CSV table of C-alpha atoms in Angstrom, one decimal:
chain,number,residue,atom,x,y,z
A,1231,UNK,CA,25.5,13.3,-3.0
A,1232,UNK,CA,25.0,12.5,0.9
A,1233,UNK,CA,21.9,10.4,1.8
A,1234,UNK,CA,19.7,12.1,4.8
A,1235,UNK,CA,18.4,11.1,7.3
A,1236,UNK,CA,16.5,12.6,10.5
A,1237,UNK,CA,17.7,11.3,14.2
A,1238,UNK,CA,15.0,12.1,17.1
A,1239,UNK,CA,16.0,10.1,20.0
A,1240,UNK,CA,16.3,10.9,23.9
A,1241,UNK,CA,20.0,12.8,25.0
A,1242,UNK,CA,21.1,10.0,26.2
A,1243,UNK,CA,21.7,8.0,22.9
A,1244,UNK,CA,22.4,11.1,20.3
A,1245,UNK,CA,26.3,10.9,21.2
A,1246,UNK,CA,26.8,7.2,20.5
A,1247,UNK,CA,24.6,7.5,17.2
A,1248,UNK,CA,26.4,10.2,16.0
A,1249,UNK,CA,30.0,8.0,16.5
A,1250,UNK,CA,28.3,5.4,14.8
A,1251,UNK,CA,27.5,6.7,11.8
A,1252,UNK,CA,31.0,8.5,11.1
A,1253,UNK,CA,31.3,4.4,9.6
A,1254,UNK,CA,28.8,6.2,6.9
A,1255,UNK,CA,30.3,8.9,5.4
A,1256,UNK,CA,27.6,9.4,2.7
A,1257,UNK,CA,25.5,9.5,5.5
A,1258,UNK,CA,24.0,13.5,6.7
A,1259,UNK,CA,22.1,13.5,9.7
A,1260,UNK,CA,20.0,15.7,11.4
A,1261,UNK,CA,19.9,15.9,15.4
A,1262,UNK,CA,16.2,16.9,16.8
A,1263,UNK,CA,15.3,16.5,20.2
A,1264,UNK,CA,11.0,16.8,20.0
A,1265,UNK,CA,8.9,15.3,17.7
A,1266,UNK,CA,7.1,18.7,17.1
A,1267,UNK,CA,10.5,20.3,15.3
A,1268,UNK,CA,10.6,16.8,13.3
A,1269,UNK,CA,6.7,17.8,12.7
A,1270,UNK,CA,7.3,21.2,11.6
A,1271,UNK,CA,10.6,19.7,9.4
A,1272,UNK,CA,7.6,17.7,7.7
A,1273,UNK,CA,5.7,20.4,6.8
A,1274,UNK,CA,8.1,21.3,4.1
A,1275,UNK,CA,11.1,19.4,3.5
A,1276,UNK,CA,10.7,15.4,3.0
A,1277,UNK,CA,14.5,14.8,0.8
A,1278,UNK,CA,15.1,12.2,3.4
A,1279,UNK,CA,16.0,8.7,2.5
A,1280,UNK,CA,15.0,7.5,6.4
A,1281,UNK,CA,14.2,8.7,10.6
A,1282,UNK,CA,15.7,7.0,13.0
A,1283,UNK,CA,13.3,7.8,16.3
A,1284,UNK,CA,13.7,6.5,19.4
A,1285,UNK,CA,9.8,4.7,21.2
A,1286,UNK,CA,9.8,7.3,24.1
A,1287,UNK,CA,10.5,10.7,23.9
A,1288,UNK,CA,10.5,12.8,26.5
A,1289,UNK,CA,8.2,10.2,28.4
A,1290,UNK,CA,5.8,10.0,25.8
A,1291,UNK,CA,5.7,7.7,23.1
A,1292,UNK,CA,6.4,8.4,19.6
A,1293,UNK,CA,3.7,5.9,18.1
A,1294,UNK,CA,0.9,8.5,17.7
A,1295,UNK,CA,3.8,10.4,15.7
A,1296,UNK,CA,5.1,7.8,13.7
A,1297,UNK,CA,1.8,6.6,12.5
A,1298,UNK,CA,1.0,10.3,10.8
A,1299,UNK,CA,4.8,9.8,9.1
A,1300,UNK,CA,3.5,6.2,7.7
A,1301,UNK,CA,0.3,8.0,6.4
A,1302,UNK,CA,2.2,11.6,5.1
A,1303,UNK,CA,5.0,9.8,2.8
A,1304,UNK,CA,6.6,7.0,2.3
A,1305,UNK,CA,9.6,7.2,4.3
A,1306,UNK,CA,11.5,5.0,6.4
A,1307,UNK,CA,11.3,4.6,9.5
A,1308,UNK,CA,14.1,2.9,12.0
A,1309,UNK,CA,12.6,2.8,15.6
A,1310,UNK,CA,15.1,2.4,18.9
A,1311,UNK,CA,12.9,0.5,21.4
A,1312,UNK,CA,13.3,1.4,25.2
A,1313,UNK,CA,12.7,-0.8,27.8
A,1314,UNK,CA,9.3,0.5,29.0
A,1315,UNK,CA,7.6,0.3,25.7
A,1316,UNK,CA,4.7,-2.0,25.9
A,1317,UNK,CA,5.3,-5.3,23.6
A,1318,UNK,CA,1.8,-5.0,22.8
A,1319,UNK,CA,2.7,-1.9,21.1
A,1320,UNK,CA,6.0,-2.9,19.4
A,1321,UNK,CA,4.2,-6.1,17.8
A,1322,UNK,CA,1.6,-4.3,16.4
A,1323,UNK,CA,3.9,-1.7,14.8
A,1324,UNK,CA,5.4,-4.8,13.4
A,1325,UNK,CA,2.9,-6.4,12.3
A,1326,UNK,CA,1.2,-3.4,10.9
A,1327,UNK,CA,4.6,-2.4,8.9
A,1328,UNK,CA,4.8,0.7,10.5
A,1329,UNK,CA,8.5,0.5,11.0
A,1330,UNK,CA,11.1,-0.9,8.7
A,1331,UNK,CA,13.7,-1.7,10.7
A,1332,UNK,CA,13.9,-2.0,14.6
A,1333,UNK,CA,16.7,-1.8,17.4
A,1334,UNK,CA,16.6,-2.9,20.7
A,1335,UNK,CA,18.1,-0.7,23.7
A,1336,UNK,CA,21.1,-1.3,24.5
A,1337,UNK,CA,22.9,-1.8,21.0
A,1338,UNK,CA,26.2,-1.0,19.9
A,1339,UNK,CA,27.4,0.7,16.9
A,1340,UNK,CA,27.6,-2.0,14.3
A,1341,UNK,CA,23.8,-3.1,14.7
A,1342,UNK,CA,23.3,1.2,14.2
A,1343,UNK,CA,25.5,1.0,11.3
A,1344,UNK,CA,23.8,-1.7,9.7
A,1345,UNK,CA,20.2,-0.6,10.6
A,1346,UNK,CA,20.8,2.7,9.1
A,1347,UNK,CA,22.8,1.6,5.8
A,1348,UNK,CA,19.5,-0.4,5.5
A,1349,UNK,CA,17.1,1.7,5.5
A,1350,UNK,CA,19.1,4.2,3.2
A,1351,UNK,CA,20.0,1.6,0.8
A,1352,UNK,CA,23.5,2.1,1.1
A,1353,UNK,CA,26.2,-1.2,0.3
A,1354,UNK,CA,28.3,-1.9,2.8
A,1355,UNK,CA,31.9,-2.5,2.8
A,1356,UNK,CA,32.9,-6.2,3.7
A,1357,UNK,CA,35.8,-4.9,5.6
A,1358,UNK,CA,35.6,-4.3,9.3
A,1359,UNK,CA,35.1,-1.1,10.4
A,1360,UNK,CA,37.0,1.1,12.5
A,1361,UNK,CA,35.6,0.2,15.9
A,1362,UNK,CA,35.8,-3.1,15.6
A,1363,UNK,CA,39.4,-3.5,16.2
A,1364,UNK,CA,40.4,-4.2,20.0
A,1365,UNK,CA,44.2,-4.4,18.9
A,1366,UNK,CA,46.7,-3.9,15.9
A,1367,UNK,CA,46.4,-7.2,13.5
């Protein structure tokens, strides 16, 4: 059975996320782009194993959002950090463990790999992975 997880992160980003977690085949996501349909998703279904939910949205921060998540259920919560987040604000998710996992802007797709096979629980191969390769060995 495929894990689940809901992505909520700015256009920009949703196309390299997506390639990055073809490396995750057990891995269904689910593409939003506002925190209200993630809000409404809440409501009713919570079979998800994490979000992955990028600090600005839309220009407005998705702290306020992510605290009601922490409070509603336990689920996990990987956070993509923009540049013009506050550190103030990113220290005291952290400290508060209001995130589980975080990644800093820019990344590339092994860092989103791992990050995600994380916060799903999910064993990763010791191989490398598809992307990794620059030439034939």
């Amino acid at each position: 059975m495929k894990k689940k997880i809901i992505v909520c992160v700015q256009q920009d980003i949703k196309n390299t996320i997506n390639w990055a977690l073809k490396d995750l085949p057990v891995v269904s996501a689910q593409y939003f782009d506002h925190i209200y349909q993630v809000e409404k998703l809440f409501a009713g279904e919570t079979d998800f194993c994490g979000i992955v939910i990028d600090s600005k949205i839309d220009n407005e921060s998705s702290i306020p959002f992510l605290q009601t998540i922490r409070d509603k259920s336990k689920i996990k919560i990987l956070l993509i950090i923009s540049a013009d987040t506050p550190k103030q604000e990113i220290l005291k998710l952290i400290q508060n463990r209001m995130v589980d996992n975080v990644i800093i802007r820019p990344f590339n797709a092994n860092q989103m790999v791992d990050a995600v096979a994380k916060i799903c629980g999910i064993e990763r191969p010791s191989e490398k992975p598809w992307y990794m390769y620059t030439k034939p060995q």
